[in-house]
Amino acid sequence: MITESAERRIDAPRLQKLVTNIFEHCGMNGEDAALLADSLVFADLNGVHSHGVLRVPDYVRKLTVGGVNPRGQPKIVRDSAACLVVDGGNSMGQIGAAFAMQQAIERAYSFGIAAAAVCGSNHCGAMAYFTRMALSYDMIGIATTNALPTMAPWGGADRIVGINPLSIAIPTGRHTPIVYDAAFSGSSHGKIRVHHQKGIPLPEGWALDPEGRPTTDPAVALDGLLAPIGGFKGVGLALAMGILSSMLSGAAYGAELGDIINGPRPGLDGHFVMALRISAFEEVATFKTRVDRVIDEMHASRVAPGFDRIYAPGEVEERTREAHRRMGIPLNAVTLADIAQTSAQLGIDASWLTAQAAAKLAE
Amino acid sequence: MITESAERRIDAPRLQKLVTNIFEHCGMNGEDAALLADSLVFADLNGVHSHGVLRVPDYVRKLTVGGVNPRGQPKIVRDSAACLVVDGGNSMGQIGAAFAMQQAIERAYSFGIAAAAVCGSNHCGAMAYFTRMALSYDMIGIATTNALPTMAPWGGADRIVGINPLSIAIPTGRHTPIVYDAAFSGSSHGKIRVHHQKGIPLPEGWALDPEGRPTTDPAVALDGLLAPIGGFKGVGLALAMGILSSMLSGAAYGAELGDIINGPRPGLDGHFVMALRISAFEEVATFKTRVDRVIDEMHASRVAPGFDRIYAPGEVEERTREAHRRMGIPLNAVTLADIAQTSAQLGIDASWLTAQAAAKLAE
C-alpha cells in the first residue's frame, strides 16, 4: 500500500529536468518551463513542500484544460520611471512575477527603488523565489501576492480576505541572506487537513468556525475560516497586501478572483514586487557588516526552553536546501505517484519515480 | 484624590495651543513645536492615547535635559533620484520623519515611488501621522521605525528585537482612508502594566517570561518579553522593519539604541518612509472606486458573535476623532496634572487643566 508517510529521496536536478519536460509538454517554451520547474523544485529544496512539485498535477491541469495560457508572455503595459505595470498575459504566475522583479531590479539600478504591479496572472508559488532574485544585485527584494479569500475581516465571519503572503529578502555578508516569506494567517488549509486526518485538535490561533468564533476542531475549521496572526493586525496587513497586489494593476481582488472551493479564475491574479538598491542609501559593505552583526547577536543570544538554537529568517531553509541537495528531496509516495501519472498522461515516462518508491516500499 | 479613572474632556485646539507653547518654551521654533504638538494631539484625537499628550513630560525632559536638540533641523545627506537619506539632526523624530515623508512625496511625483531613510533621530510617535501625509496627494504612504528592543528572536529569550511598528495608508473615495498602524507584538508594555495594576491575568499571546516561555502573569511579563504576533512571523517582520529603519541610514539598531530600562540614547534612532503615487500604476478614480467597494463588501459581510460591526483599518480612529473633536479629548487626571506641572516648570500657566479636573472631581 502506498501511504503518505512512505517517502523517497529524489535527486533535485533529475526532478527539475522531469518537471521542466512536463511543462514543455503542456506547451510552454523551454525557458519558461525551466523557470516554473525551478520555482517548484526550489520550494521542495527549502522544505516548503506545500509550494513544491506536489503542485505539478494541478499546474498541468491549469495549463492544459484550466484556461491558463502556456504560451502567455508578460509585457509592460504601463511605464512610469521607477514604476511599472506588467500584464502576465495569462501565463503562470511565476513567469510574470519573475519578469516583473527583473524589471524592478533594472529600474532600481537607475532610481534606487522601483516597483512593479502585475495583472493577468495566476498562482505564482512561493514569494521568496522572487525576492531572492534581488540579493545578488545587492538589493532588498519585497514581494506580495493576492490569494483566494479564506479569512474574514476583523470581527467578521465571511471569507473575503486572502492570507496574501509577503516576502522580504535582505542581503548579508558572511551569513546566509535574510529571507522572510509567510502569509498573514496563523496556519494554512494544508496543515488543518493534516490535523483532521490525524484526528488531533488544532493549536489556538489557527482557525475560526463558520460564525467567526475561534475553534480548535479541525473539521469545523475546514468549513470555517483561517485565523489571522495578531487579530486585527494580521488581517489588516493582508488587506493592504491584497490592495497593493491587485488594485495597482487592475488584477482581481479577493472574491473577484474566485473562491477556495472552485479555485481561482484564470488570468485574473495579481502580484506586487519591489527592489531597493542598498547603495542608493548606504555603503553596501557597511550595510552587510551590520546585518551580519545582528545575526551574530541572534545566534549568541539565550535560547528559550524547547528550542535547540536560534535561526534568522532563511537559515532553516538554507540548511534544509543543503541537506536535500546532498541526499535528495524527500517526497511522499502519493506525490510521486501523482506526478508519474500526470507524466504518463502527457506521454512522458516517469515510472522511475514510482519504481523507486515501490522499491523502497518493498525493502 | 486624583485617580487614573477620573477623566476630563479637553478641547483639542486649546490643548494643541498649550502643547505647542510648551515645546516652544523648550527652544523649538514655532513651526516644529506646532508639528510635534499636532502629532501628539492627533494621536489622542484618534483614541491612541499611548502616543498622545501623556508623552509631553517625557518629551520635555528629552528636549531640555535628555540630549535631544530642540533646534535640530533635518537635512538630506544622500540623494539618489527616488531615494534619500535624511539626518534628523538630533531633532524629535516627528520633525525628521515628517520632513522625510514630504520629500518622498515630492520625489514620488517624479518617479512614481520614492523612499527616505532617516538617521540622527529620536522617538517619532505614531507612524500613521506620516503615512496619512501621502493621502491627499493620492499616494500610498508606508512608514516604519526602529523601537527599543523588547522581543526575543523566535526561540530566544533575550530582548534584542524591537516591536518596530508599520503603518500603511491607502487612499479611498467615498470612505475614510484605510490607515493601518500597529507594532509586531501581541500587546504593549503599557497594556501589561494596566493588567498588573488591576491584578488580572494577561490574554495568551501577549508576553513571555524572562526565559522565553509564554506567560499570562503580568508581573512575570514585566520582567520578561513582549510576544510577537504569529510567532516567527511577527518577529521576522519586526526584524526586517528594524533593518529598513536603521541600516539604510546608519541609525542605531536594536540594543545599539538603548534598552527599555534606561531608554534610548538621543539622536541615534532611525525611521523609513515610502510614498507610491497611484497614478503611476492605475487611474486614481478606478483605484479609489475599487478600494471603496472592498470596504463596502466588508461592511456588508456577516459579523462574528461579540462584535457589533466591521471596521476597515482607520475607521474606528475616524469615528473616535469626530467624537473627540465635538466633545473634547478625554484625558485622565494624572496625565493632566503631569502636563500642568511640566508647564509650570517652564513658566507656563496651565492650571486650567487641573482646575477643570478638580472641578469635575468635586462634582
PDB file of N, CA and C in Angstrom, chain A residues 303-308, chain B residues 155-157 209 211-214:
ATOM      1  N   VAL A 303      18.664  30.914  24.395  1.00  0.00           N
ATOM      2  CA  VAL A 303      17.640  30.109  23.717  1.00  0.00           C
ATOM      3  C   VAL A 303      16.543  29.764  24.719  1.00  0.00           C
ATOM      4  N   ALA A 304      15.294  29.850  24.275  1.00  0.00           N
ATOM      5  CA  ALA A 304      14.157  29.519  25.142  1.00  0.00           C
ATOM      6  C   ALA A 304      14.029  27.995  25.282  1.00  0.00           C
ATOM      7  N   PRO A 305      13.432  27.532  26.410  1.00  0.00           N
ATOM      8  CA  PRO A 305      13.218  26.088  26.576  1.00  0.00           C
ATOM      9  C   PRO A 305      12.418  25.525  25.397  1.00  0.00           C
ATOM     10  N   GLY A 306      12.835  24.359  24.909  1.00  0.00           N
ATOM     11  CA  GLY A 306      12.121  23.718  23.808  1.00  0.00           C
ATOM     12  C   GLY A 306      12.701  24.034  22.437  1.00  0.00           C
ATOM     13  N   PHE A 307      13.676  24.934  22.397  1.00  0.00           N
ATOM     14  CA  PHE A 307      14.348  25.261  21.130  1.00  0.00           C
ATOM     15  C   PHE A 307      15.808  24.836  21.242  1.00  0.00           C
ATOM     16  N   ASP A 308      16.381  24.384  20.129  1.00  0.00           N
ATOM     17  CA  ASP A 308      17.794  23.970  20.195  1.00  0.00           C
ATOM     18  C   ASP A 308      18.741  25.092  19.792  1.00  0.00           C
TER      19      ASP A 308
ATOM     20  N   GLY B 155      12.319  31.668  19.320  1.00  0.00           N
ATOM     21  CA  GLY B 155      13.056  30.616  20.017  1.00  0.00           C
ATOM     22  C   GLY B 155      14.075  31.160  20.996  1.00  0.00           C
ATOM     23  N   GLY B 156      14.085  32.486  21.188  1.00  0.00           N
ATOM     24  CA  GLY B 156      15.085  33.094  22.049  1.00  0.00           C
ATOM     25  C   GLY B 156      14.501  33.641  23.340  1.00  0.00           C
ATOM     26  N   ALA B 157      15.360  34.221  24.176  1.00  0.00           N
ATOM     27  CA  ALA B 157      14.934  34.735  25.481  1.00  0.00           C
ATOM     28  C   ALA B 157      15.526  36.106  25.798  1.00  0.00           C
ATOM     29  N   ASP B 209       7.937  34.939  29.596  1.00  0.00           N
ATOM     30  CA  ASP B 209       8.687  35.149  30.840  1.00  0.00           C
ATOM     31  C   ASP B 209      10.169  35.385  30.514  1.00  0.00           C
ATOM     32  N   GLU B 211      12.637  33.652  30.602  1.00  0.00           N
ATOM     33  CA  GLU B 211      13.303  32.530  29.920  1.00  0.00           C
ATOM     34  C   GLU B 211      12.760  32.310  28.506  1.00  0.00           C
ATOM     35  N   GLY B 212      11.746  33.110  28.116  1.00  0.00           N
ATOM     36  CA  GLY B 212      11.205  32.979  26.763  1.00  0.00           C
ATOM     37  C   GLY B 212      10.005  32.054  26.658  1.00  0.00           C
ATOM     38  N   ARG B 213       9.432  31.673  27.814  1.00  0.00           N
ATOM     39  CA  ARG B 213       8.241  30.812  27.810  1.00  0.00           C
ATOM     40  C   ARG B 213       6.984  31.676  27.899  1.00  0.00           C
ATOM     41  N   PRO B 214       5.892  31.278  27.244  1.00  0.00           N
ATOM     42  CA  PRO B 214       4.644  32.046  27.331  1.00  0.00           C
ATOM     43  C   PRO B 214       4.191  32.207  28.779  1.00  0.00           C
TER      44      PRO B 214
END
